[in-house]
mmCIF file of C-alpha atoms in Angstrom:
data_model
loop_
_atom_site.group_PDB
_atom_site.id
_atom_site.type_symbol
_atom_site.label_atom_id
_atom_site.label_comp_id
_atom_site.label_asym_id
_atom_site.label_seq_id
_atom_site.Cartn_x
_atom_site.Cartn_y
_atom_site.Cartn_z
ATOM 1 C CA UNK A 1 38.384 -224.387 43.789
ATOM 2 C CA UNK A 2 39.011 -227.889 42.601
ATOM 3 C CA UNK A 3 37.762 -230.696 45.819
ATOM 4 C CA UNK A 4 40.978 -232.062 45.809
ATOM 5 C CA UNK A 5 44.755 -230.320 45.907
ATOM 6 C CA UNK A 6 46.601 -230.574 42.668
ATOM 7 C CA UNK A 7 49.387 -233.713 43.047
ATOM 8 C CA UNK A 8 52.921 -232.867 44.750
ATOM 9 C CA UNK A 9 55.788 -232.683 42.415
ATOM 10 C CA UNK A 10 57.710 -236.030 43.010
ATOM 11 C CA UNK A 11 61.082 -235.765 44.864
ATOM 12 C CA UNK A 12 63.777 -234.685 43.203
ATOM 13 C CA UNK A 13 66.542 -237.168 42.330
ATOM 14 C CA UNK A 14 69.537 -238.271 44.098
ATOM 15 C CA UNK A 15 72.010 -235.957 41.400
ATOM 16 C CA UNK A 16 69.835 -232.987 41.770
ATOM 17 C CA UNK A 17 71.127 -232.960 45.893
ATOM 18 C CA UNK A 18 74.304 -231.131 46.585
ATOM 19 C CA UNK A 19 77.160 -234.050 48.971
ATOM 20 C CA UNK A 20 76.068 -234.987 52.076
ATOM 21 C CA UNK A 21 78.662 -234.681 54.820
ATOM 22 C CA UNK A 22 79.841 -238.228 54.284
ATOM 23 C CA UNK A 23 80.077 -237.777 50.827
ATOM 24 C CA UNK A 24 82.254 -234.914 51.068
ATOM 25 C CA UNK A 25 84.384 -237.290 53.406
ATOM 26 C CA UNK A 26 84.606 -239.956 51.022
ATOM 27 C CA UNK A 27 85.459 -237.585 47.890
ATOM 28 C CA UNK A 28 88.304 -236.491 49.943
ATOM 29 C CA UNK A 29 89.472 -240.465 50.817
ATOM 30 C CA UNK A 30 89.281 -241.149 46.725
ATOM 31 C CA UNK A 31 91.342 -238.326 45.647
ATOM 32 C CA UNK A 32 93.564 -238.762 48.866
ATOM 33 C CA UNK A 33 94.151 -242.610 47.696
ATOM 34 C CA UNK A 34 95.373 -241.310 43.930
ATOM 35 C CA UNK A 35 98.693 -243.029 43.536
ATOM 36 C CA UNK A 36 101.845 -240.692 43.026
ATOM 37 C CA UNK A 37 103.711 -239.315 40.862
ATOM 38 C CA UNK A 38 99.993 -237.520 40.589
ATOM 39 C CA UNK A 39 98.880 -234.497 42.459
ATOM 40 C CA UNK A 40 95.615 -234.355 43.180
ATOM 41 C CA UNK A 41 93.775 -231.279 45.021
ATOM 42 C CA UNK A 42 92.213 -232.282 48.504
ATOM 43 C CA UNK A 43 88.386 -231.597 48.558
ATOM 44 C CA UNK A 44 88.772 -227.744 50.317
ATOM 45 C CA UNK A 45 90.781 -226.943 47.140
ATOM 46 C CA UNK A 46 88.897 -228.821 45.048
ATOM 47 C CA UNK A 47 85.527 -226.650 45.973
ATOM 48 C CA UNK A 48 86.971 -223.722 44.939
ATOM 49 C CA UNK A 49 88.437 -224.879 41.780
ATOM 50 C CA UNK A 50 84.900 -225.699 40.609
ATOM 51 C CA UNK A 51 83.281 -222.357 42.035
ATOM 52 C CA UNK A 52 86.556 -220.816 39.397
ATOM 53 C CA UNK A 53 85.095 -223.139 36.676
ATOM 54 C CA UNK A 54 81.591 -222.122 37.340
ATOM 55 C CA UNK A 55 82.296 -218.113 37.190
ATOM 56 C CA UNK A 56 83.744 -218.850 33.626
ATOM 57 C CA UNK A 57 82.537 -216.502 31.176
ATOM 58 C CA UNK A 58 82.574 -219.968 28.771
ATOM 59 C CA UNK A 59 80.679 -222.717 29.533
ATOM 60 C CA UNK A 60 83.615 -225.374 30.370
ATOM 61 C CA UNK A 61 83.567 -229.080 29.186
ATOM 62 C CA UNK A 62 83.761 -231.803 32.008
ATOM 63 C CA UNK A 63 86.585 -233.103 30.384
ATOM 64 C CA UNK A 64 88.347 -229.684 30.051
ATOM 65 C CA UNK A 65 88.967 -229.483 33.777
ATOM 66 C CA UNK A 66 88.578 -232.679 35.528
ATOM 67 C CA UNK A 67 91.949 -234.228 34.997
ATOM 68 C CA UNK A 68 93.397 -231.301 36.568
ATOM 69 C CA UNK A 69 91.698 -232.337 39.775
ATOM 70 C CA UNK A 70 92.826 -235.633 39.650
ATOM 71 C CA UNK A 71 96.521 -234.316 38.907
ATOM 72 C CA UNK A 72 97.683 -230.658 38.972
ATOM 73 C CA UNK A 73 99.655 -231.166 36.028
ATOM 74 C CA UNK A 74 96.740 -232.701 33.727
ATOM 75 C CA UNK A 75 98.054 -236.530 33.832
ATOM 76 C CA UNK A 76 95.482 -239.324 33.488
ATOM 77 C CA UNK A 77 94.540 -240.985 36.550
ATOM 78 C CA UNK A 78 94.885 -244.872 35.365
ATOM 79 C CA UNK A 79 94.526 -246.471 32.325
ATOM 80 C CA UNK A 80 92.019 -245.983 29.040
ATOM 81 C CA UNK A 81 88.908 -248.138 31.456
ATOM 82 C CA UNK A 82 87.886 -245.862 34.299
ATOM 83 C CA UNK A 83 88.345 -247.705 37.833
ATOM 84 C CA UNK A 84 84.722 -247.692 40.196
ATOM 85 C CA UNK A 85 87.169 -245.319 41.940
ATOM 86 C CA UNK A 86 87.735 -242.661 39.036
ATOM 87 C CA UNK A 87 83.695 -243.136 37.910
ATOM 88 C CA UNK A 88 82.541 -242.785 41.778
ATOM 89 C CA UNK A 89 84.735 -239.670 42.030
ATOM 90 C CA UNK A 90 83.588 -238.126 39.140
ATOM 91 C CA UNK A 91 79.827 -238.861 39.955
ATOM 92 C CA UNK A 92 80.104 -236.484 43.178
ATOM 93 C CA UNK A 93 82.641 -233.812 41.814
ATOM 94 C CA UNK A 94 79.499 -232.964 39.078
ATOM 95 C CA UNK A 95 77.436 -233.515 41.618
ATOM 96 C CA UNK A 96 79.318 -230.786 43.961
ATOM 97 C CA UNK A 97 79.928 -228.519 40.483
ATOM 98 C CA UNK A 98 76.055 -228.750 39.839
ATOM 99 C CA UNK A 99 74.813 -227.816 43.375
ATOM 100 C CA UNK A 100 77.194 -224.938 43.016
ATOM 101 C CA UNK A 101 76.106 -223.274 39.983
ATOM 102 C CA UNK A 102 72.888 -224.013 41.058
ATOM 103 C CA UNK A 103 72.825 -222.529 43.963
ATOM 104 C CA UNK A 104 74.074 -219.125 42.845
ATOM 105 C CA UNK A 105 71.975 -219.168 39.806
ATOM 106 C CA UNK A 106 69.019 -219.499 42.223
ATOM 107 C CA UNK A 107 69.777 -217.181 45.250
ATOM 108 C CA UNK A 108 73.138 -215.796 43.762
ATOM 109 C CA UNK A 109 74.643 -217.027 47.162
ATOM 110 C CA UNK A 110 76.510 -221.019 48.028
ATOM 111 C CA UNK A 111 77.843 -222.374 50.732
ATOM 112 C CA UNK A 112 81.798 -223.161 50.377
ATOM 113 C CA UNK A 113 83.336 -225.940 51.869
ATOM 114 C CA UNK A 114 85.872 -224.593 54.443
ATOM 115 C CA UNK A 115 88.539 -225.844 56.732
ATOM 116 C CA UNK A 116 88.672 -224.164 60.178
ATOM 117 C CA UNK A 117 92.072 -224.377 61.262
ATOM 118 C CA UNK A 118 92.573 -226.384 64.775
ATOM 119 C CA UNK A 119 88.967 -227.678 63.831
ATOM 120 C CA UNK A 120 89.732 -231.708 65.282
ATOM 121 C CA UNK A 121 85.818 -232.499 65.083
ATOM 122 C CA UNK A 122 84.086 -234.278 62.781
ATOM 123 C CA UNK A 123 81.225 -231.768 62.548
ATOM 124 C CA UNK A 124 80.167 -230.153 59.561
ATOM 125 C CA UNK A 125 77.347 -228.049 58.956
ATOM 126 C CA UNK A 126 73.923 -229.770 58.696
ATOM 127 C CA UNK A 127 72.995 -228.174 55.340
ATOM 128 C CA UNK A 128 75.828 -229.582 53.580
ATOM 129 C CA UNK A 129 73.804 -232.999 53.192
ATOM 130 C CA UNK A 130 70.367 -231.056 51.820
ATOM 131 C CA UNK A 131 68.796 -228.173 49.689
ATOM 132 C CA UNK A 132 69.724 -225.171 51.496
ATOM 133 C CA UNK A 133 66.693 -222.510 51.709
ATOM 134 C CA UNK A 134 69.185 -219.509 52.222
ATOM 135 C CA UNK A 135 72.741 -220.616 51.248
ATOM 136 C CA UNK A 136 75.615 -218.347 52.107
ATOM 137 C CA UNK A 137 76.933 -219.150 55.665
ATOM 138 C CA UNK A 138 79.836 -221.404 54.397
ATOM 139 C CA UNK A 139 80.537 -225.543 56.316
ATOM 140 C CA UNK A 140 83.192 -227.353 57.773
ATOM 141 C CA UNK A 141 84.866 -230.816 57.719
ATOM 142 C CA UNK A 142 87.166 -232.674 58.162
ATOM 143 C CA UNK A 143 89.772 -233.882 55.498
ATOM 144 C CA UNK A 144 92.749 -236.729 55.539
ATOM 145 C CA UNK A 145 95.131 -236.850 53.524
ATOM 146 C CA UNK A 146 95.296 -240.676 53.646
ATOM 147 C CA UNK A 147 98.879 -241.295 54.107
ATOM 148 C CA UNK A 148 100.178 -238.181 56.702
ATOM 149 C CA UNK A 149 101.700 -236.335 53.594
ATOM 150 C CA UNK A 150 100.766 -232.944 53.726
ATOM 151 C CA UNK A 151 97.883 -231.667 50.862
ATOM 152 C CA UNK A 152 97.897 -229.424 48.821
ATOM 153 C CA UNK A 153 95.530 -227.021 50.974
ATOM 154 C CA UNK A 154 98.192 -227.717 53.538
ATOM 155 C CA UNK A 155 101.029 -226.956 51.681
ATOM 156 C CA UNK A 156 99.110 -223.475 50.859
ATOM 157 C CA UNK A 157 99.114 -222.265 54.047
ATOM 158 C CA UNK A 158 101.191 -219.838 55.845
ATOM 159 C CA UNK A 159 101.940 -220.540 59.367
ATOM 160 C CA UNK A 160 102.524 -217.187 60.192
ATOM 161 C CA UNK A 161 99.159 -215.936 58.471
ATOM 162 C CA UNK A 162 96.173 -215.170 60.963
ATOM 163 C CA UNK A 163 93.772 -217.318 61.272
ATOM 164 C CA UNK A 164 91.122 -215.646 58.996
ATOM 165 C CA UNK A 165 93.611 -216.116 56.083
ATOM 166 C CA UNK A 166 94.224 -219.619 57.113
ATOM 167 C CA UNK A 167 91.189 -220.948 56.627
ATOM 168 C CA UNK A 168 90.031 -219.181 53.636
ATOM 169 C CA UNK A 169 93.619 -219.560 51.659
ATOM 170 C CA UNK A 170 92.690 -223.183 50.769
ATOM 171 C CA UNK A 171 89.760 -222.812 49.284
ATOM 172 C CA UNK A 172 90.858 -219.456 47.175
ATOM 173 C CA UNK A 173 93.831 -221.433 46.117
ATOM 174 C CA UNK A 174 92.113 -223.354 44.448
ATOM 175 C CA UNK A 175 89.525 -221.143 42.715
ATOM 176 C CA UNK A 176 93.129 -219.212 41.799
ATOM 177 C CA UNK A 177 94.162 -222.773 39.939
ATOM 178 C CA UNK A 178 91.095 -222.305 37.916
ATOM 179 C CA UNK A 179 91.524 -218.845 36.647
ATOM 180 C CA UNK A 180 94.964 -219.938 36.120
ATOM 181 C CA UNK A 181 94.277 -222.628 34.128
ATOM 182 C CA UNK A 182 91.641 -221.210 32.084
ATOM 183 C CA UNK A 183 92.373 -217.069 31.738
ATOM 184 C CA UNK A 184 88.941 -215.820 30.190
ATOM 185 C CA UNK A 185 88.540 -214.329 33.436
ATOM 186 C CA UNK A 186 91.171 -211.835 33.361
ATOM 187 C CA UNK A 187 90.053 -211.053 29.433
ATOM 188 C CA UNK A 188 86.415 -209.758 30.455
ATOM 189 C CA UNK A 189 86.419 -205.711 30.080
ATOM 190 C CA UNK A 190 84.838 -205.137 32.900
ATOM 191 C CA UNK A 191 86.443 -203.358 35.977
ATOM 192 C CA UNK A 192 83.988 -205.152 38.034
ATOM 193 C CA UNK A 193 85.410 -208.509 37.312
ATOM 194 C CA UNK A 194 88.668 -207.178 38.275
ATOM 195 C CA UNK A 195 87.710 -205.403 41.746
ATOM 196 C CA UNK A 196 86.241 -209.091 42.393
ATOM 197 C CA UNK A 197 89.206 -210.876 41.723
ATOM 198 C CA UNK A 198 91.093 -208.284 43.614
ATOM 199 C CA UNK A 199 88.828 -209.024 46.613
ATOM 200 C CA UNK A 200 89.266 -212.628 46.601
ATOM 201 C CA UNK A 201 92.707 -212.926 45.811
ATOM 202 C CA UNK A 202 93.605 -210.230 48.926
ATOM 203 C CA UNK A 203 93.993 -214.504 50.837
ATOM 204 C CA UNK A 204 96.459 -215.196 48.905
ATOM 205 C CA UNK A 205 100.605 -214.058 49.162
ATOM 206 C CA UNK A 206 101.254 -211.428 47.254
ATOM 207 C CA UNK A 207 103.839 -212.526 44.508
ATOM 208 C CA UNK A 208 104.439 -208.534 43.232
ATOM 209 C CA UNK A 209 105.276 -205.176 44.650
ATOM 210 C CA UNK A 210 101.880 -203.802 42.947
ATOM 211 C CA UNK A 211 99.903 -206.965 44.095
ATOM 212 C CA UNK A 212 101.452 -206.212 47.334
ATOM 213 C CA UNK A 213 99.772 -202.664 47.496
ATOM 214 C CA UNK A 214 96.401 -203.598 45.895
ATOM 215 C CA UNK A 215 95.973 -206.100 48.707
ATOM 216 C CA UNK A 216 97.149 -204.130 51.329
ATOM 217 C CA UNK A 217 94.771 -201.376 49.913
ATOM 218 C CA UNK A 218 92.141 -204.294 49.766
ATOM 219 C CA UNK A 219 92.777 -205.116 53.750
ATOM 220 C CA UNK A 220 92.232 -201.712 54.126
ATOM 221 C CA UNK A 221 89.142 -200.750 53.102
ATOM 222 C CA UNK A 222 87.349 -204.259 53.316
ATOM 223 C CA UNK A 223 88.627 -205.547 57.383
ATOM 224 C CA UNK A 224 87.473 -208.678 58.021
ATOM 225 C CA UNK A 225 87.612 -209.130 61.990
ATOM 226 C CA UNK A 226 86.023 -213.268 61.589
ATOM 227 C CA UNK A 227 86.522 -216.648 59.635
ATOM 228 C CA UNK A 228 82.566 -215.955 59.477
ATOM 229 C CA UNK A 229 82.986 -212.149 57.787
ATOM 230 C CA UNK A 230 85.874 -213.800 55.468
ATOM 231 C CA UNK A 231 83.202 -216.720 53.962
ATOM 232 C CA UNK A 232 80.596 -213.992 53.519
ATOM 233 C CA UNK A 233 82.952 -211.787 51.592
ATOM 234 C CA UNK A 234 84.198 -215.024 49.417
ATOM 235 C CA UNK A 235 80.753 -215.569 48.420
ATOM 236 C CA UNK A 236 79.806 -212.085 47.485
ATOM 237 C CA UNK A 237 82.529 -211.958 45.529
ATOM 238 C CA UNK A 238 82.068 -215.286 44.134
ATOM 239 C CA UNK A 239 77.795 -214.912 43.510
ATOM 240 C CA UNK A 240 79.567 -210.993 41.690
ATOM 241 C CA UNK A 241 81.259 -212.828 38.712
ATOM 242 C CA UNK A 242 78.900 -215.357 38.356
ATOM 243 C CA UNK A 243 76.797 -211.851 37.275
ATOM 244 C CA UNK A 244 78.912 -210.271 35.451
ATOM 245 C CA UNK A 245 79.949 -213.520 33.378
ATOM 246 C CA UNK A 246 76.471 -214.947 33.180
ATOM 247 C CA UNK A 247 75.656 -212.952 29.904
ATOM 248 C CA UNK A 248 78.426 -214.482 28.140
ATOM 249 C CA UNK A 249 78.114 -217.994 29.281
ATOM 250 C CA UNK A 250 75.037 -217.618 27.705
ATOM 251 C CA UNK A 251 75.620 -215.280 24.548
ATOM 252 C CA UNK A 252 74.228 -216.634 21.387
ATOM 253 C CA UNK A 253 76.148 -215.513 18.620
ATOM 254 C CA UNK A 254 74.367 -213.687 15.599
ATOM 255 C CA UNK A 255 74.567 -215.393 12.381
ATOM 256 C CA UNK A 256 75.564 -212.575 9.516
ATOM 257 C CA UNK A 257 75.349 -213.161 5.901
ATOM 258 C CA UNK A 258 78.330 -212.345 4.181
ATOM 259 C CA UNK A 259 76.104 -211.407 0.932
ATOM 260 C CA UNK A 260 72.943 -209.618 0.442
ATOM 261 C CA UNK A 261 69.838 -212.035 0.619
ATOM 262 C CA UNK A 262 68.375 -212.972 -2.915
ATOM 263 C CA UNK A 263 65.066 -212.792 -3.318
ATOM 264 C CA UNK A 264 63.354 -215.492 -5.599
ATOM 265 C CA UNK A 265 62.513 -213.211 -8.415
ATOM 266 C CA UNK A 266 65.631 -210.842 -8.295
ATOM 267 C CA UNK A 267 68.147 -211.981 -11.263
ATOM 268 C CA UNK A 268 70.293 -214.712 -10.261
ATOM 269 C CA UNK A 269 73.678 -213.698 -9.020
ATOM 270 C CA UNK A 270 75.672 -216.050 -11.409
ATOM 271 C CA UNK A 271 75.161 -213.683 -14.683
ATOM 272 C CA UNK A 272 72.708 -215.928 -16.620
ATOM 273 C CA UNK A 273 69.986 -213.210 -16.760
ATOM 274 C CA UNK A 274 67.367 -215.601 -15.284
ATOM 275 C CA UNK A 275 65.437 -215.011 -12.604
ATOM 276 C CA UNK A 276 67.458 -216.717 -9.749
ATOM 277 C CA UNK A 277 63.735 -219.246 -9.134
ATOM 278 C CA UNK A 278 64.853 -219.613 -12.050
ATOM 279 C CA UNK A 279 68.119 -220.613 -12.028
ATOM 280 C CA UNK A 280 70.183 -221.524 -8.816
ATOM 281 C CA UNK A 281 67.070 -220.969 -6.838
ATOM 282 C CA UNK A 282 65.132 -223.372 -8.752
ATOM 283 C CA UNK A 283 65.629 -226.255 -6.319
#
């Protein structure tokens, strides 16, 4: 055994940490204060847009998705020089979009950022701030809109839904925008990918007769009797396609030669009888 203990691994830096409670407040304030005609998403839908963008079955480009979280339409958010607004906003949304996929790659579990309805405190759970040892149990806080208008996670809700569904519709809302926005998805042949969808989506209004009776069907054989049973279920079915798609993400494509290798002394494919060493292979 060596007389002293090998050196501690130095502390890891401030980008590798997933937003502290405050931070997650002040994210909210900065897309809150985005000047209209834009449409930002408030920070509850904005956490499950990026859990969407990290189930992808393609890795995703920063600059693929991020304007539609600073407008739901895609419009730039000011002019060609980001504002300290636009670059502090975009520091912690990667920051949040990190500690996500990193979190399910490591314990195929998260915590999602969720809005209890009637919540007035300004508690959230402790581990939002800190590396979580056994993510999964979901956090609270609270978000402004900045000016009284109503958000977008507010405008999402149904009054008349039970509370379960009110808290949770947010957040799938926005993981909904996602797969909207980019469909690969919904092109993966695998019924799994599809049962999980089904499962998540069973918070959201049912637009069709048959979506109707797939989430009814859903309701039926999956109850959820708490907000705390709902969160679990979200990230099961959240930490599922992040398995099924992970082969993909990662797929490296086999390079196939359209023609036979040539070997150095096999005659040279042009015609000129040489040896191809000879010839096109001489260099």
């Amino acid at each position: 055994m060596p007389e002293s203990a090998p050196p501690s691994r130095p502390p890891p830096g401030a980008a590798a940490h997933d937003l502290t409670e405050a931070e997650f407040a002040e994210l909210d304030g900065l897309l809150a204060g985005i000047p209209e005609p834009l449409e930002p998403l408030d920070v509850v839908m904005l956490d499950g847009f990026l859990a969407g963008v990290v189930v992808q079955p393609l890795l995703l480009d920063v600059e693929q998705w991020l304007p539609y979280v600073f407008d739901s339409g895609g419009h730039r958010w000011g002019e060609a020089e980001p504002s300290p607004e636009q670059r502090r906003a975009r520091e912690l949304i990667v920051r949040r979009l990190a500690a996500i996929n990193r979190s399910l790659a490591e314990y195929r579990a998260f915590e999602p950022l969720i809005l209890e309805p009637g919540d007035g405190s300004d508690e959230a759970a402790d581990s939002q701030g800190e590396e979580a040892a056994e993510p999964g149990g979901g956090a609270t806080i609270d978000v402004d809109s900045g000016d009284g208008a109503a958000s977008p996670a507010a405008e999402a809700q149904d009054p008349a839904a039970d509370p379960v569904t009110v808290a949770i519709l947010p957040w799938v809302a926005g993981f909904q925008f996602a797969a909207d926005l980019f469909p690969g998805l919904d092109e993966v042949p695998d019924d799994g990918v599809a049962t999980a969808l089904a499962r998540l989506y069973r918070f959201l209004p049912a637009e069709e007769d048959d979506d109707r009776a797939t989430v009814e069907l859903v309701r039926r054989e999956r109850p959820l009797a708490s907000i705390d049973a709902a969160v679990d279920e979200v990230v099961a079915c959240v930490a599922d396609l992040y398995d099924l798609t992970e082969p993909l993400r990662y797929r490296v494509e086999t390079v196939r030669r359209a023609e036979p290798k040539v070997g150095r002394n096999d005659p040279c494919p042009c015609g000129s009888g040489r040896k191809f060493k000879q010839c096109h292979g001489a260099g």
